């Protein structure tokens, strides 16, 4: 296997993406970069690229100096009008060819094709993509990571305008590079609004949308405006696909219409607004054009940028549509080769064609390993794939340093403005679904599928991009302050942070790092039918004799699950066994029953639950139920009891956790489904208790009940209030491997700070395997942790912090102490356990223990401990 010459090259991550795979999205792209582009530029570039894939997350890296040299050579060629015309003509021609091929792929049934014929079509697909991508790469090379074209335009404008100009170079380029032509995604917006104007003419359809009866709404729209809806779906089925996503039907667009109606969108006014934007853009262009005198170089560069900007946006649309059309033949090939959709998209082109022709044998297990982690190395027309540890060693040459202790990122102004707001990162199309009006959108780069989120943003900040990037175009169209090319925004401006975006001066700073609990996605696909059966809250008060509402954790026993929930009963049992568990108390399930069973609140919740019919209505109803619970009043006699127990706690801060009665059982862990609230004080204790109750009705928790087949008897939860540790290091441990079932070692994962960092899944943990017999450490992998979570400096909530080399990670001796504790817990419980632990300074605490629900039944039943 070819080895990379490390020499003195500086490798840098140039971009990241989610929901990506090698086959069509990256293999043709980088093969072209290392062959066609090098020959075309004729600059002895020796372009090389490393592309890392890990569960559909991709990071691209290049030798920074060579990549920048390629940019300069490309921009120099842009001085030639003949060269620019050649690129534009090539783009136009290859776009037509790719669209025609896409139409064929989408409309053809490949079931009757011979394997050899499918192999030939795959070859044609890749060849067509390669021809198209060559011209695409010219635009990318000019202004992607290094923004060379952007800088040249701004420098030329500054010289041309002079220091006394009242109009800035940034304003001139923002206005004068706005394309004349509209692209498909802009046309889709208008098309859907035009259908909405028709729907508004029927009051019954509007009523159905407001009432959440989406199936009836869809049927009604299909009867009255089915041809318009179907034509729209046939034209824009691809807009959420990216590289391997969702193929849209009329039902999706109909649901979008219903959402617009519920959101109060005035279709006529919205269409008028679109027209006004276009008129305003044209007027601004004419005004600036007549107000400034530019030299020939500046005029030429602006003209080129205006053409490139249109094509940069349109090229994304063309590629995404083509990937979506190719889905048909790839699915058929996967079926014949016994692969799933992810496995086939991680094949190299020669592997796929060879497998179809019977000359290459595929190993599905090896492909799963490739999906888990692999690195592709592209150089001089040669592509090599590395897997496992070899891949990690190869990618270790990439410089991944993040500036320590910085709250500021700098970039290029794409559209001026000054905005304060809360960050919502949009790293793939699904992140855009939950984007709230006024949030600051932070992304690696933006794409077609997140335009609806971009329109709601108060500001946009991206890692990469120049004047020709997608974010620039959308920001200018909608007048949204936009900062591009920051390189590190997604690493510094994190979800929940309050930031100021000064796009005019080219920087963004963090104002506050106080964050709230992350929102979890539910488990069901967006349009999957969801039947809520037997989920109603009982309308009869409980006949239980006990009237106790709160109990000290020290008085809770293992068989108290029905009153203390799974987590409460488990922790009470651990305390009974003398294990090092922080003290606390449990607000019993009788309180939940007192508040909801047979009350107006329970009745209202039941009425709302009946309105759930699919994923969209689930989210809407869930939000309404949670808001109802958060705003309700707890009976005064229960509130007094809670405050009395809290005043006796020897802690300034507590953790407030949900404890459902089926939680931490052998059949349902509820892990990650119900909410916990850390660093709670006297002032927000009651609020967080209500929020725990409300989490039982989150969309993900309702989906979980459907998935596990739970019923109304499970709609009850206790709430655990427990002393809050200031964790130095924390994590999880398993007494048997949750995947393999191997029971001779303890698997430990740790992180610096609070353990919720592991739950977020955004950091790589440090992992130990400690032998039960003798406590020898048989394996240790030090993870790459960039951020940790801790109590905020003002004591209100949590904040992320940058991990540095002075912070003490889990030591070998501590890992052995954790292993001894886990062995003790396992022996006392008599079955494999998954525990949560933490060190406060140098003292080890046990935070939670549950059965390992992921362990196969045959391994569990045969477990000997």
mmCIF file of C-alpha atoms in Angstrom, residues 304-551:
data_model
loop_
_atom_site.group_PDB
_atom_site.id
_atom_site.type_symbol
_atom_site.label_atom_id
_atom_site.label_comp_id
_atom_site.label_asym_id
_atom_site.label_seq_id
_atom_site.Cartn_x
_atom_site.Cartn_y
_atom_site.Cartn_z
ATOM 1 C CA UNK A 304 -16.354 37.322 -13.479
ATOM 2 C CA UNK A 305 -17.454 37.061 -9.868
ATOM 3 C CA UNK A 306 -21.057 37.756 -10.825
ATOM 4 C CA UNK A 307 -20.984 34.867 -13.315
ATOM 5 C CA UNK A 308 -19.172 32.564 -10.914
ATOM 6 C CA UNK A 309 -21.571 33.304 -8.073
ATOM 7 C CA UNK A 310 -24.536 32.205 -10.153
ATOM 8 C CA UNK A 311 -22.752 29.047 -11.216
ATOM 9 C CA UNK A 312 -21.436 28.281 -7.753
ATOM 10 C CA UNK A 313 -25.000 28.150 -6.445
ATOM 11 C CA UNK A 314 -26.418 26.399 -9.493
ATOM 12 C CA UNK A 315 -23.633 23.808 -9.620
ATOM 13 C CA UNK A 316 -24.595 22.606 -6.147
ATOM 14 C CA UNK A 317 -28.169 22.183 -7.308
ATOM 15 C CA UNK A 318 -27.109 20.257 -10.400
ATOM 16 C CA UNK A 319 -24.874 17.918 -8.401
ATOM 17 C CA UNK A 320 -27.446 17.276 -5.667
ATOM 18 C CA UNK A 321 -30.154 16.569 -8.237
ATOM 19 C CA UNK A 322 -27.838 14.173 -10.059
ATOM 20 C CA UNK A 323 -26.853 12.328 -6.873
ATOM 21 C CA UNK A 324 -30.555 11.942 -6.130
ATOM 22 C CA UNK A 325 -31.290 10.606 -9.627
ATOM 23 C CA UNK A 326 -28.403 8.116 -9.356
ATOM 24 C CA UNK A 327 -29.959 6.740 -6.169
ATOM 25 C CA UNK A 328 -32.084 4.456 -8.368
ATOM 26 C CA UNK A 329 -29.234 2.540 -10.001
ATOM 27 C CA UNK A 330 -27.107 2.450 -6.833
ATOM 28 C CA UNK A 331 -29.954 0.862 -4.870
ATOM 29 C CA UNK A 332 -30.345 -1.796 -7.564
ATOM 30 C CA UNK A 333 -26.604 -2.497 -7.568
ATOM 31 C CA UNK A 334 -26.590 -2.727 -3.768
ATOM 32 C CA UNK A 335 -29.451 -5.229 -3.837
ATOM 33 C CA UNK A 336 -27.613 -7.469 -6.305
ATOM 34 C CA UNK A 337 -24.373 -7.342 -4.325
ATOM 35 C CA UNK A 338 -26.068 -7.939 -0.952
ATOM 36 C CA UNK A 339 -25.053 -4.531 0.393
ATOM 37 C CA UNK A 340 -26.901 -1.696 2.112
ATOM 38 C CA UNK A 341 -27.010 1.868 0.804
ATOM 39 C CA UNK A 342 -24.094 3.032 2.965
ATOM 40 C CA UNK A 343 -21.844 0.109 2.102
ATOM 41 C CA UNK A 344 -22.193 0.606 -1.646
ATOM 42 C CA UNK A 345 -21.521 4.342 -1.358
ATOM 43 C CA UNK A 346 -18.223 3.611 0.388
ATOM 44 C CA UNK A 347 -16.893 1.500 -2.487
ATOM 45 C CA UNK A 348 -14.261 2.783 -4.870
ATOM 46 C CA UNK A 349 -15.427 2.976 -8.482
ATOM 47 C CA UNK A 350 -13.243 0.048 -9.596
ATOM 48 C CA UNK A 351 -14.531 -2.051 -6.689
ATOM 49 C CA UNK A 352 -18.166 -1.449 -7.647
ATOM 50 C CA UNK A 353 -17.664 -2.104 -11.357
ATOM 51 C CA UNK A 354 -15.490 -5.171 -10.616
ATOM 52 C CA UNK A 355 -18.046 -6.584 -8.195
ATOM 53 C CA UNK A 356 -20.818 -6.225 -10.777
ATOM 54 C CA UNK A 357 -18.632 -7.988 -13.352
ATOM 55 C CA UNK A 358 -17.683 -10.743 -10.900
ATOM 56 C CA UNK A 359 -13.961 -9.922 -10.832
ATOM 57 C CA UNK A 360 -13.924 -8.399 -7.335
ATOM 58 C CA UNK A 361 -15.130 -10.082 -4.148
ATOM 59 C CA UNK A 362 -16.628 -7.744 -1.552
ATOM 60 C CA UNK A 363 -16.620 -8.206 2.218
ATOM 61 C CA UNK A 364 -19.561 -6.467 3.902
ATOM 62 C CA UNK A 365 -17.822 -6.603 7.285
ATOM 63 C CA UNK A 366 -14.778 -4.798 5.863
ATOM 64 C CA UNK A 367 -17.056 -2.190 4.312
ATOM 65 C CA UNK A 368 -18.655 -1.587 7.706
ATOM 66 C CA UNK A 369 -15.157 -0.955 9.069
ATOM 67 C CA UNK A 370 -14.589 1.484 6.214
ATOM 68 C CA UNK A 371 -17.835 3.285 7.058
ATOM 69 C CA UNK A 372 -16.706 3.470 10.674
ATOM 70 C CA UNK A 373 -13.384 5.070 9.787
ATOM 71 C CA UNK A 374 -11.282 5.386 6.632
ATOM 72 C CA UNK A 375 -9.046 7.881 4.873
ATOM 73 C CA UNK A 376 -8.678 8.341 1.107
ATOM 74 C CA UNK A 377 -5.386 9.697 -0.212
ATOM 75 C CA UNK A 378 -5.478 11.394 -3.625
ATOM 76 C CA UNK A 379 -2.322 12.247 -5.549
ATOM 77 C CA UNK A 380 -1.349 12.431 -9.249
ATOM 78 C CA UNK A 381 -4.287 10.361 -10.465
ATOM 79 C CA UNK A 382 -3.788 7.666 -7.844
ATOM 80 C CA UNK A 383 -6.322 6.974 -5.082
ATOM 81 C CA UNK A 384 -5.494 4.885 -2.019
ATOM 82 C CA UNK A 385 -7.891 4.007 0.787
ATOM 83 C CA UNK A 386 -6.593 3.406 4.315
ATOM 84 C CA UNK A 387 -8.670 1.833 7.072
ATOM 85 C CA UNK A 388 -8.513 1.343 10.837
ATOM 86 C CA UNK A 389 -5.289 2.243 12.629
ATOM 87 C CA UNK A 390 -3.452 2.822 9.337
ATOM 88 C CA UNK A 391 -6.017 5.487 8.475
ATOM 89 C CA UNK A 392 -5.634 7.177 11.852
ATOM 90 C CA UNK A 393 -1.863 7.252 11.495
ATOM 91 C CA UNK A 394 -2.114 8.732 7.996
ATOM 92 C CA UNK A 395 -4.510 11.490 9.070
ATOM 93 C CA UNK A 396 -2.424 12.264 12.159
ATOM 94 C CA UNK A 397 -0.103 14.360 9.950
ATOM 95 C CA UNK A 398 -2.933 16.887 9.509
ATOM 96 C CA UNK A 399 -2.632 20.010 11.623
ATOM 97 C CA UNK A 400 -5.846 20.151 13.641
ATOM 98 C CA UNK A 401 -4.874 22.741 16.244
ATOM 99 C CA UNK A 402 -7.641 24.972 17.512
ATOM 100 C CA UNK A 403 -6.572 28.324 19.000
ATOM 101 C CA UNK A 404 -6.771 28.044 22.763
ATOM 102 C CA UNK A 405 -8.709 30.483 24.929
ATOM 103 C CA UNK A 406 -10.172 32.481 22.061
ATOM 104 C CA UNK A 407 -13.659 33.923 21.939
ATOM 105 C CA UNK A 408 -13.225 35.618 18.574
ATOM 106 C CA UNK A 409 -13.220 34.481 14.950
ATOM 107 C CA UNK A 410 -12.344 36.629 11.951
ATOM 108 C CA UNK A 411 -13.441 36.343 8.343
ATOM 109 C CA UNK A 412 -14.603 38.151 5.220
ATOM 110 C CA UNK A 413 -17.746 40.259 5.071
ATOM 111 C CA UNK A 414 -20.233 38.786 2.602
ATOM 112 C CA UNK A 415 -23.006 41.184 3.666
ATOM 113 C CA UNK A 416 -22.509 43.933 6.265
ATOM 114 C CA UNK A 417 -24.320 44.304 9.566
ATOM 115 C CA UNK A 418 -24.055 44.048 13.366
ATOM 116 C CA UNK A 419 -26.152 41.409 15.169
ATOM 117 C CA UNK A 420 -26.325 39.777 18.624
ATOM 118 C CA UNK A 421 -27.934 36.351 18.832
ATOM 119 C CA UNK A 422 -27.851 32.754 20.022
ATOM 120 C CA UNK A 423 -25.900 30.234 17.962
ATOM 121 C CA UNK A 424 -27.561 27.300 16.233
ATOM 122 C CA UNK A 425 -25.087 25.216 14.257
ATOM 123 C CA UNK A 426 -26.448 23.823 10.995
ATOM 124 C CA UNK A 427 -24.061 21.076 9.952
ATOM 125 C CA UNK A 428 -26.507 19.143 7.774
ATOM 126 C CA UNK A 429 -29.976 19.497 6.326
ATOM 127 C CA UNK A 430 -31.706 18.021 9.400
ATOM 128 C CA UNK A 431 -30.218 20.683 11.682
ATOM 129 C CA UNK A 432 -32.069 23.278 9.660
ATOM 130 C CA UNK A 433 -35.466 21.733 10.493
ATOM 131 C CA UNK A 434 -35.349 22.975 14.092
ATOM 132 C CA UNK A 435 -33.849 26.368 13.356
ATOM 133 C CA UNK A 436 -35.571 29.219 15.190
ATOM 134 C CA UNK A 437 -36.226 32.707 13.870
ATOM 135 C CA UNK A 438 -33.429 35.079 14.882
ATOM 136 C CA UNK A 439 -30.743 32.500 15.694
ATOM 137 C CA UNK A 440 -27.219 32.998 14.393
ATOM 138 C CA UNK A 441 -26.558 30.241 11.849
ATOM 139 C CA UNK A 442 -23.045 28.766 12.096
ATOM 140 C CA UNK A 443 -21.953 26.169 9.530
ATOM 141 C CA UNK A 444 -18.952 24.634 7.808
ATOM 142 C CA UNK A 445 -20.564 25.844 4.603
ATOM 143 C CA UNK A 446 -24.182 26.156 3.520
ATOM 144 C CA UNK A 447 -26.074 24.272 0.860
ATOM 145 C CA UNK A 448 -29.385 24.072 -0.954
ATOM 146 C CA UNK A 449 -31.202 22.048 1.706
ATOM 147 C CA UNK A 450 -30.735 24.627 4.488
ATOM 148 C CA UNK A 451 -31.956 27.732 2.651
ATOM 149 C CA UNK A 452 -35.205 27.763 4.664
ATOM 150 C CA UNK A 453 -33.140 27.968 7.868
ATOM 151 C CA UNK A 454 -30.892 30.661 6.407
ATOM 152 C CA UNK A 455 -33.898 32.870 5.733
ATOM 153 C CA UNK A 456 -34.713 32.811 9.469
ATOM 154 C CA UNK A 457 -31.176 33.645 10.584
ATOM 155 C CA UNK A 458 -30.263 37.007 12.082
ATOM 156 C CA UNK A 459 -26.701 36.396 10.869
ATOM 157 C CA UNK A 460 -24.682 33.695 9.102
ATOM 158 C CA UNK A 461 -21.106 32.632 9.901
ATOM 159 C CA UNK A 462 -19.221 29.924 7.984
ATOM 160 C CA UNK A 463 -15.870 28.178 8.191
ATOM 161 C CA UNK A 464 -15.137 28.344 4.463
ATOM 162 C CA UNK A 465 -16.172 30.351 1.440
ATOM 163 C CA UNK A 466 -15.470 33.475 -0.562
ATOM 164 C CA UNK A 467 -17.485 35.858 -2.722
ATOM 165 C CA UNK A 468 -18.660 32.956 -4.862
ATOM 166 C CA UNK A 469 -19.906 30.790 -1.975
ATOM 167 C CA UNK A 470 -23.498 29.759 -1.357
ATOM 168 C CA UNK A 471 -23.740 31.595 1.994
ATOM 169 C CA UNK A 472 -22.682 34.873 0.355
ATOM 170 C CA UNK A 473 -25.345 34.607 -2.310
ATOM 171 C CA UNK A 474 -28.241 33.852 0.026
ATOM 172 C CA UNK A 475 -27.121 36.440 2.569
ATOM 173 C CA UNK A 476 -27.030 39.176 -0.044
ATOM 174 C CA UNK A 477 -30.420 38.218 -1.466
ATOM 175 C CA UNK A 478 -32.109 38.380 1.929
ATOM 176 C CA UNK A 479 -30.000 41.151 3.451
ATOM 177 C CA UNK A 480 -28.609 38.982 6.250
ATOM 178 C CA UNK A 481 -25.290 39.986 7.866
ATOM 179 C CA UNK A 482 -22.834 37.280 6.831
ATOM 180 C CA UNK A 483 -19.248 36.453 7.781
ATOM 181 C CA UNK A 484 -17.467 33.829 5.668
ATOM 182 C CA UNK A 485 -14.112 32.064 5.592
ATOM 183 C CA UNK A 486 -13.494 32.105 9.364
ATOM 184 C CA UNK A 487 -11.875 28.615 9.295
ATOM 185 C CA UNK A 488 -12.867 27.866 12.922
ATOM 186 C CA UNK A 489 -16.380 29.239 13.560
ATOM 187 C CA UNK A 490 -17.889 25.785 14.142
ATOM 188 C CA UNK A 491 -15.208 25.117 16.783
ATOM 189 C CA UNK A 492 -15.554 28.418 18.662
ATOM 190 C CA UNK A 493 -19.175 29.581 18.201
ATOM 191 C CA UNK A 494 -20.962 26.637 19.761
ATOM 192 C CA UNK A 495 -24.651 25.776 20.099
ATOM 193 C CA UNK A 496 -26.338 27.914 22.732
ATOM 194 C CA UNK A 497 -23.611 30.555 22.949
ATOM 195 C CA UNK A 498 -24.690 34.179 22.693
ATOM 196 C CA UNK A 499 -22.486 35.909 20.140
ATOM 197 C CA UNK A 500 -22.088 39.210 18.355
ATOM 198 C CA UNK A 501 -21.538 39.088 14.616
ATOM 199 C CA UNK A 502 -19.889 42.197 13.225
ATOM 200 C CA UNK A 503 -19.941 41.314 9.561
ATOM 201 C CA UNK A 504 -19.063 44.882 8.581
ATOM 202 C CA UNK A 505 -15.670 44.737 10.295
ATOM 203 C CA UNK A 506 -15.185 41.016 9.671
ATOM 204 C CA UNK A 507 -15.317 39.332 13.074
ATOM 205 C CA UNK A 508 -17.589 37.598 15.593
ATOM 206 C CA UNK A 509 -17.104 37.391 19.360
ATOM 207 C CA UNK A 510 -18.642 35.246 22.103
ATOM 208 C CA UNK A 511 -20.693 37.302 24.581
ATOM 209 C CA UNK A 512 -21.861 34.437 26.812
ATOM 210 C CA UNK A 513 -21.086 30.725 27.033
ATOM 211 C CA UNK A 514 -24.124 29.829 29.115
ATOM 212 C CA UNK A 515 -25.892 27.005 27.274
ATOM 213 C CA UNK A 516 -29.080 25.023 27.722
ATOM 214 C CA UNK A 517 -29.561 21.279 27.341
ATOM 215 C CA UNK A 518 -29.183 20.142 23.716
ATOM 216 C CA UNK A 519 -32.287 19.236 21.801
ATOM 217 C CA UNK A 520 -32.462 15.588 20.837
ATOM 218 C CA UNK A 521 -33.832 14.366 17.591
ATOM 219 C CA UNK A 522 -36.584 11.837 17.653
ATOM 220 C CA UNK A 523 -36.087 8.404 16.208
ATOM 221 C CA UNK A 524 -38.760 8.366 13.533
ATOM 222 C CA UNK A 525 -38.405 9.468 9.922
ATOM 223 C CA UNK A 526 -40.097 12.748 9.172
ATOM 224 C CA UNK A 527 -43.109 11.479 7.246
ATOM 225 C CA UNK A 528 -43.570 8.068 8.860
ATOM 226 C CA UNK A 529 -47.082 7.474 10.177
ATOM 227 C CA UNK A 530 -47.227 7.468 13.958
ATOM 228 C CA UNK A 531 -50.161 5.922 15.747
ATOM 229 C CA UNK A 532 -50.532 6.942 19.379
ATOM 230 C CA UNK A 533 -52.392 4.077 20.985
ATOM 231 C CA UNK A 534 -53.000 3.510 24.689
ATOM 232 C CA UNK A 535 -50.913 6.553 25.610
ATOM 233 C CA UNK A 536 -53.596 8.432 27.475
ATOM 234 C CA UNK A 537 -53.053 9.715 31.010
ATOM 235 C CA UNK A 538 -55.532 7.949 33.359
ATOM 236 C CA UNK A 539 -58.451 10.146 34.294
ATOM 237 C CA UNK A 540 -58.977 8.376 37.623
ATOM 238 C CA UNK A 541 -56.966 9.221 40.728
ATOM 239 C CA UNK A 542 -54.647 6.514 42.009
ATOM 240 C CA UNK A 543 -56.053 4.230 44.721
ATOM 241 C CA UNK A 544 -52.647 3.703 46.314
ATOM 242 C CA UNK A 545 -52.760 3.933 50.081
ATOM 243 C CA UNK A 546 -49.501 5.795 50.670
ATOM 244 C CA UNK A 547 -49.646 9.575 50.685
ATOM 245 C CA UNK A 548 -45.896 10.146 50.924
ATOM 246 C CA UNK A 549 -44.655 12.418 48.159
ATOM 247 C CA UNK A 550 -40.920 12.708 48.830
ATOM 248 C CA UNK A 551 -38.384 10.282 50.195
#
